[in-house]
Amino acid sequence: MDFNLSDELNMLREMTYKFAVNEIAPHSSECDKQEKYTPEIRRKAAELGLVGAWIPEKYGGAGMGILGQAVITEQLSRVDMGIGTNIITASFGCEAIYLYGTEEQKQKYLPQVCQGEWVSSGAFTEPNAGTDAAGYQTRAVRDGDDFVINGSKIFITNGTVCDFMVVQAITQKKGTSDSHRLS
């Protein structure tokens, strides 16, 4: 088995590192001291396909898969893990949309994230359950065409900077098998 990176992934690695040195390094110290979020750097990264790179091209991503995403994460983190995390986590929560969302949801949300225009957030962790879905208390109850969400979430990645949020909630009563997809 060959564990070497493909030529394509090697080029991605080199390009990502060069981007990090040129676009991130000059701002690292200031951003760290001021705890500054960097949407302008995220947008530049998106122009190179570094935001949501795991997302297939059909939905605006670079189609680099999880290994490509790992290569990008590694190279950004070599220069500045904080700013690198802002770029990498801009698509946090989009995994649920890609795997379980409707085609309409995929077309609406994923390209905007990959273009650097929107930031996604994932609200999964609960105070008394962590990420143990069996212990979740947050409920989503249908109210006409909408859902009303009741519950508490903590440690919401991108919660203060997101354009939309994916919330994990229970949509069925105990003992039933009805489930709903929220939009």
PDB file of C-alpha atoms in Angstrom, residues 42-166:
ATOM      1  CA  ARG A  42     -11.594  33.279   4.992  1.00  0.00           C
ATOM      2  CA  ARG A  43     -12.870  34.843   1.762  1.00  0.00           C
ATOM      3  CA  LYS A  44      -9.377  34.800   0.241  1.00  0.00           C
ATOM      4  CA  ALA A  45      -9.021  31.153   1.249  1.00  0.00           C
ATOM      5  CA  ALA A  46     -12.364  30.410  -0.399  1.00  0.00           C
ATOM      6  CA  GLU A  47     -11.102  31.849  -3.684  1.00  0.00           C
ATOM      7  CA  LEU A  48      -8.494  29.056  -3.654  1.00  0.00           C
ATOM      8  CA  GLY A  49     -11.013  26.354  -2.739  1.00  0.00           C
ATOM      9  CA  LEU A  50      -9.768  25.990   0.836  1.00  0.00           C
ATOM     10  CA  VAL A  51     -13.152  26.532   2.525  1.00  0.00           C
ATOM     11  CA  GLY A  52     -15.323  23.436   2.566  1.00  0.00           C
ATOM     12  CA  ALA A  53     -12.765  21.701   0.341  1.00  0.00           C
ATOM     13  CA  TRP A  54     -14.240  18.307   1.280  1.00  0.00           C
ATOM     14  CA  ILE A  55     -17.576  19.289  -0.297  1.00  0.00           C
ATOM     15  CA  PRO A  56     -18.072  17.876  -3.811  1.00  0.00           C
ATOM     16  CA  GLU A  57     -17.712  20.222  -6.778  1.00  0.00           C
ATOM     17  CA  LYS A  58     -21.420  19.748  -7.526  1.00  0.00           C
ATOM     18  CA  TYR A  59     -22.135  21.858  -4.426  1.00  0.00           C
ATOM     19  CA  GLY A  60     -19.378  24.425  -4.869  1.00  0.00           C
ATOM     20  CA  GLY A  61     -16.559  22.684  -3.017  1.00  0.00           C
ATOM     21  CA  ALA A  62     -13.167  21.654  -4.331  1.00  0.00           C
ATOM     22  CA  GLY A  63     -14.082  17.958  -4.061  1.00  0.00           C
ATOM     23  CA  MET A  64     -10.858  17.171  -2.190  1.00  0.00           C
ATOM     24  CA  GLY A  65     -12.488  14.790   0.282  1.00  0.00           C
ATOM     25  CA  ILE A  66     -11.532  14.302   3.910  1.00  0.00           C
ATOM     26  CA  LEU A  67      -7.850  13.663   3.157  1.00  0.00           C
ATOM     27  CA  GLY A  68      -7.659  16.948   1.256  1.00  0.00           C
ATOM     28  CA  GLN A  69      -9.368  18.681   4.173  1.00  0.00           C
ATOM     29  CA  ALA A  70      -6.778  17.155   6.520  1.00  0.00           C
ATOM     30  CA  VAL A  71      -3.908  18.380   4.324  1.00  0.00           C
ATOM     31  CA  ILE A  72      -5.365  21.907   4.328  1.00  0.00           C
ATOM     32  CA  THR A  73      -5.867  21.830   8.103  1.00  0.00           C
ATOM     33  CA  GLU A  74      -2.295  20.688   8.662  1.00  0.00           C
ATOM     34  CA  GLN A  75      -0.760  23.361   6.453  1.00  0.00           C
ATOM     35  CA  LEU A  76      -2.842  26.240   7.821  1.00  0.00           C
ATOM     36  CA  SER A  77      -2.088  25.100  11.372  1.00  0.00           C
ATOM     37  CA  ARG A  78       1.661  25.114  10.683  1.00  0.00           C
ATOM     38  CA  VAL A  79       1.395  28.895  10.417  1.00  0.00           C
ATOM     39  CA  ASP A  80      -1.520  29.821  12.717  1.00  0.00           C
ATOM     40  CA  MET A  81      -3.928  27.347  14.233  1.00  0.00           C
ATOM     41  CA  GLY A  82      -6.434  30.028  15.283  1.00  0.00           C
ATOM     42  CA  ILE A  83      -6.908  31.620  11.876  1.00  0.00           C
ATOM     43  CA  GLY A  84      -6.613  28.197  10.258  1.00  0.00           C
ATOM     44  CA  THR A  85      -9.462  26.981  12.433  1.00  0.00           C
ATOM     45  CA  ASN A  86     -11.610  29.925  11.292  1.00  0.00           C
ATOM     46  CA  ILE A  87     -11.133  28.762   7.711  1.00  0.00           C
ATOM     47  CA  ILE A  88     -11.605  25.045   8.378  1.00  0.00           C
ATOM     48  CA  THR A  89     -14.638  25.352  10.658  1.00  0.00           C
ATOM     49  CA  ALA A  90     -16.489  27.744   8.344  1.00  0.00           C
ATOM     50  CA  SER A  91     -18.185  24.591   7.028  1.00  0.00           C
ATOM     51  CA  PHE A  92     -18.875  23.040  10.456  1.00  0.00           C
ATOM     52  CA  GLY A  93     -22.388  21.623  10.401  1.00  0.00           C
ATOM     53  CA  CYS A  94     -22.433  21.317   6.614  1.00  0.00           C
ATOM     54  CA  GLU A  95     -21.666  17.608   6.949  1.00  0.00           C
ATOM     55  CA  ALA A  96     -25.224  17.114   8.187  1.00  0.00           C
ATOM     56  CA  ILE A  97     -26.626  19.092   5.279  1.00  0.00           C
ATOM     57  CA  TYR A  98     -24.541  17.155   2.746  1.00  0.00           C
ATOM     58  CA  LEU A  99     -25.376  13.738   4.217  1.00  0.00           C
ATOM     59  CA  TYR A 100     -29.004  14.246   5.256  1.00  0.00           C
ATOM     60  CA  GLY A 101     -30.282  17.473   3.719  1.00  0.00           C
ATOM     61  CA  THR A 102     -32.603  17.820   0.790  1.00  0.00           C
ATOM     62  CA  GLU A 103     -31.209  18.727  -2.615  1.00  0.00           C
ATOM     63  CA  GLU A 104     -32.721  22.180  -2.142  1.00  0.00           C
ATOM     64  CA  GLN A 105     -30.867  22.627   1.174  1.00  0.00           C
ATOM     65  CA  LYS A 106     -27.588  21.468  -0.358  1.00  0.00           C
ATOM     66  CA  GLN A 107     -27.938  23.938  -3.239  1.00  0.00           C
ATOM     67  CA  LYS A 108     -28.912  26.780  -0.902  1.00  0.00           C
ATOM     68  CA  TYR A 109     -26.267  26.447   1.818  1.00  0.00           C
ATOM     69  CA  LEU A 110     -23.175  24.572   0.625  1.00  0.00           C
ATOM     70  CA  PRO A 111     -22.086  26.823  -2.270  1.00  0.00           C
ATOM     71  CA  GLN A 112     -22.404  29.959  -0.131  1.00  0.00           C
ATOM     72  CA  VAL A 113     -20.088  28.445   2.476  1.00  0.00           C
ATOM     73  CA  CYS A 114     -17.547  27.238  -0.089  1.00  0.00           C
ATOM     74  CA  GLN A 115     -17.495  30.704  -1.672  1.00  0.00           C
ATOM     75  CA  GLY A 116     -16.627  32.199   1.716  1.00  0.00           C
ATOM     76  CA  GLU A 117     -19.853  34.199   1.829  1.00  0.00           C
ATOM     77  CA  TRP A 118     -21.518  32.311   4.671  1.00  0.00           C
ATOM     78  CA  VAL A 119     -20.281  30.595   7.821  1.00  0.00           C
ATOM     79  CA  SER A 120     -22.048  27.533   9.130  1.00  0.00           C
ATOM     80  CA  SER A 121     -22.447  26.586  12.756  1.00  0.00           C
ATOM     81  CA  GLY A 122     -23.220  23.308  14.466  1.00  0.00           C
ATOM     82  CA  ALA A 123     -25.255  23.289  17.677  1.00  0.00           C
ATOM     83  CA  PHE A 124     -24.900  19.729  18.910  1.00  0.00           C
ATOM     84  CA  THR A 125     -23.545  19.705  22.490  1.00  0.00           C
ATOM     85  CA  GLU A 126     -25.998  19.901  25.405  1.00  0.00           C
ATOM     86  CA  PRO A 127     -25.187  20.813  29.022  1.00  0.00           C
ATOM     87  CA  ASN A 128     -26.293  17.489  30.488  1.00  0.00           C
ATOM     88  CA  ALA A 129     -25.646  15.171  27.548  1.00  0.00           C
ATOM     89  CA  GLY A 130     -22.535  16.382  25.766  1.00  0.00           C
ATOM     90  CA  THR A 131     -22.839  14.943  22.276  1.00  0.00           C
ATOM     91  CA  ASP A 132     -24.618  11.791  23.454  1.00  0.00           C
ATOM     92  CA  ALA A 133     -27.742  11.868  21.310  1.00  0.00           C
ATOM     93  CA  ALA A 134     -29.493   9.389  23.627  1.00  0.00           C
ATOM     94  CA  GLY A 135     -29.401  12.019  26.368  1.00  0.00           C
ATOM     95  CA  TYR A 136     -30.557  14.986  24.288  1.00  0.00           C
ATOM     96  CA  GLN A 137     -33.379  17.082  25.670  1.00  0.00           C
ATOM     97  CA  THR A 138     -33.688  19.673  22.884  1.00  0.00           C
ATOM     98  CA  ARG A 139     -36.943  19.204  20.990  1.00  0.00           C
ATOM     99  CA  ALA A 140     -38.224  20.536  17.686  1.00  0.00           C
ATOM    100  CA  VAL A 141     -42.025  20.595  17.527  1.00  0.00           C
ATOM    101  CA  ARG A 142     -43.984  21.359  14.383  1.00  0.00           C
ATOM    102  CA  ASP A 143     -46.040  24.543  14.501  1.00  0.00           C
ATOM    103  CA  GLY A 144     -47.783  24.890  11.141  1.00  0.00           C
ATOM    104  CA  ASP A 145     -45.083  25.138   8.471  1.00  0.00           C
ATOM    105  CA  ASP A 146     -42.403  25.889  11.068  1.00  0.00           C
ATOM    106  CA  PHE A 147     -40.703  24.128  13.931  1.00  0.00           C
ATOM    107  CA  VAL A 148     -40.299  25.559  17.424  1.00  0.00           C
ATOM    108  CA  ILE A 149     -37.039  24.478  19.051  1.00  0.00           C
ATOM    109  CA  ASN A 150     -36.886  24.234  22.835  1.00  0.00           C
ATOM    110  CA  GLY A 151     -33.684  23.286  24.628  1.00  0.00           C
ATOM    111  CA  SER A 152     -30.166  24.365  25.454  1.00  0.00           C
ATOM    112  CA  LYS A 153     -26.938  23.972  23.507  1.00  0.00           C
ATOM    113  CA  ILE A 154     -23.389  24.840  24.572  1.00  0.00           C
ATOM    114  CA  PHE A 155     -19.965  25.014  22.906  1.00  0.00           C
ATOM    115  CA  ILE A 156     -21.494  26.087  19.591  1.00  0.00           C
ATOM    116  CA  THR A 157     -18.675  26.292  17.066  1.00  0.00           C
ATOM    117  CA  ASN A 158     -19.044  29.568  15.108  1.00  0.00           C
ATOM    118  CA  GLY A 159     -22.145  30.431  17.135  1.00  0.00           C
ATOM    119  CA  THR A 160     -21.262  34.117  17.339  1.00  0.00           C
ATOM    120  CA  VAL A 161     -20.200  34.538  13.692  1.00  0.00           C
ATOM    121  CA  CYS A 162     -22.457  32.187  11.715  1.00  0.00           C
ATOM    122  CA  ASP A 163     -24.938  32.972   8.981  1.00  0.00           C
ATOM    123  CA  PHE A 164     -26.934  29.814   9.711  1.00  0.00           C
ATOM    124  CA  MET A 165     -26.893  27.048  12.269  1.00  0.00           C
ATOM    125  CA  VAL A 166     -27.493  23.321  12.101  1.00  0.00           C
TER     126      VAL A 166
END
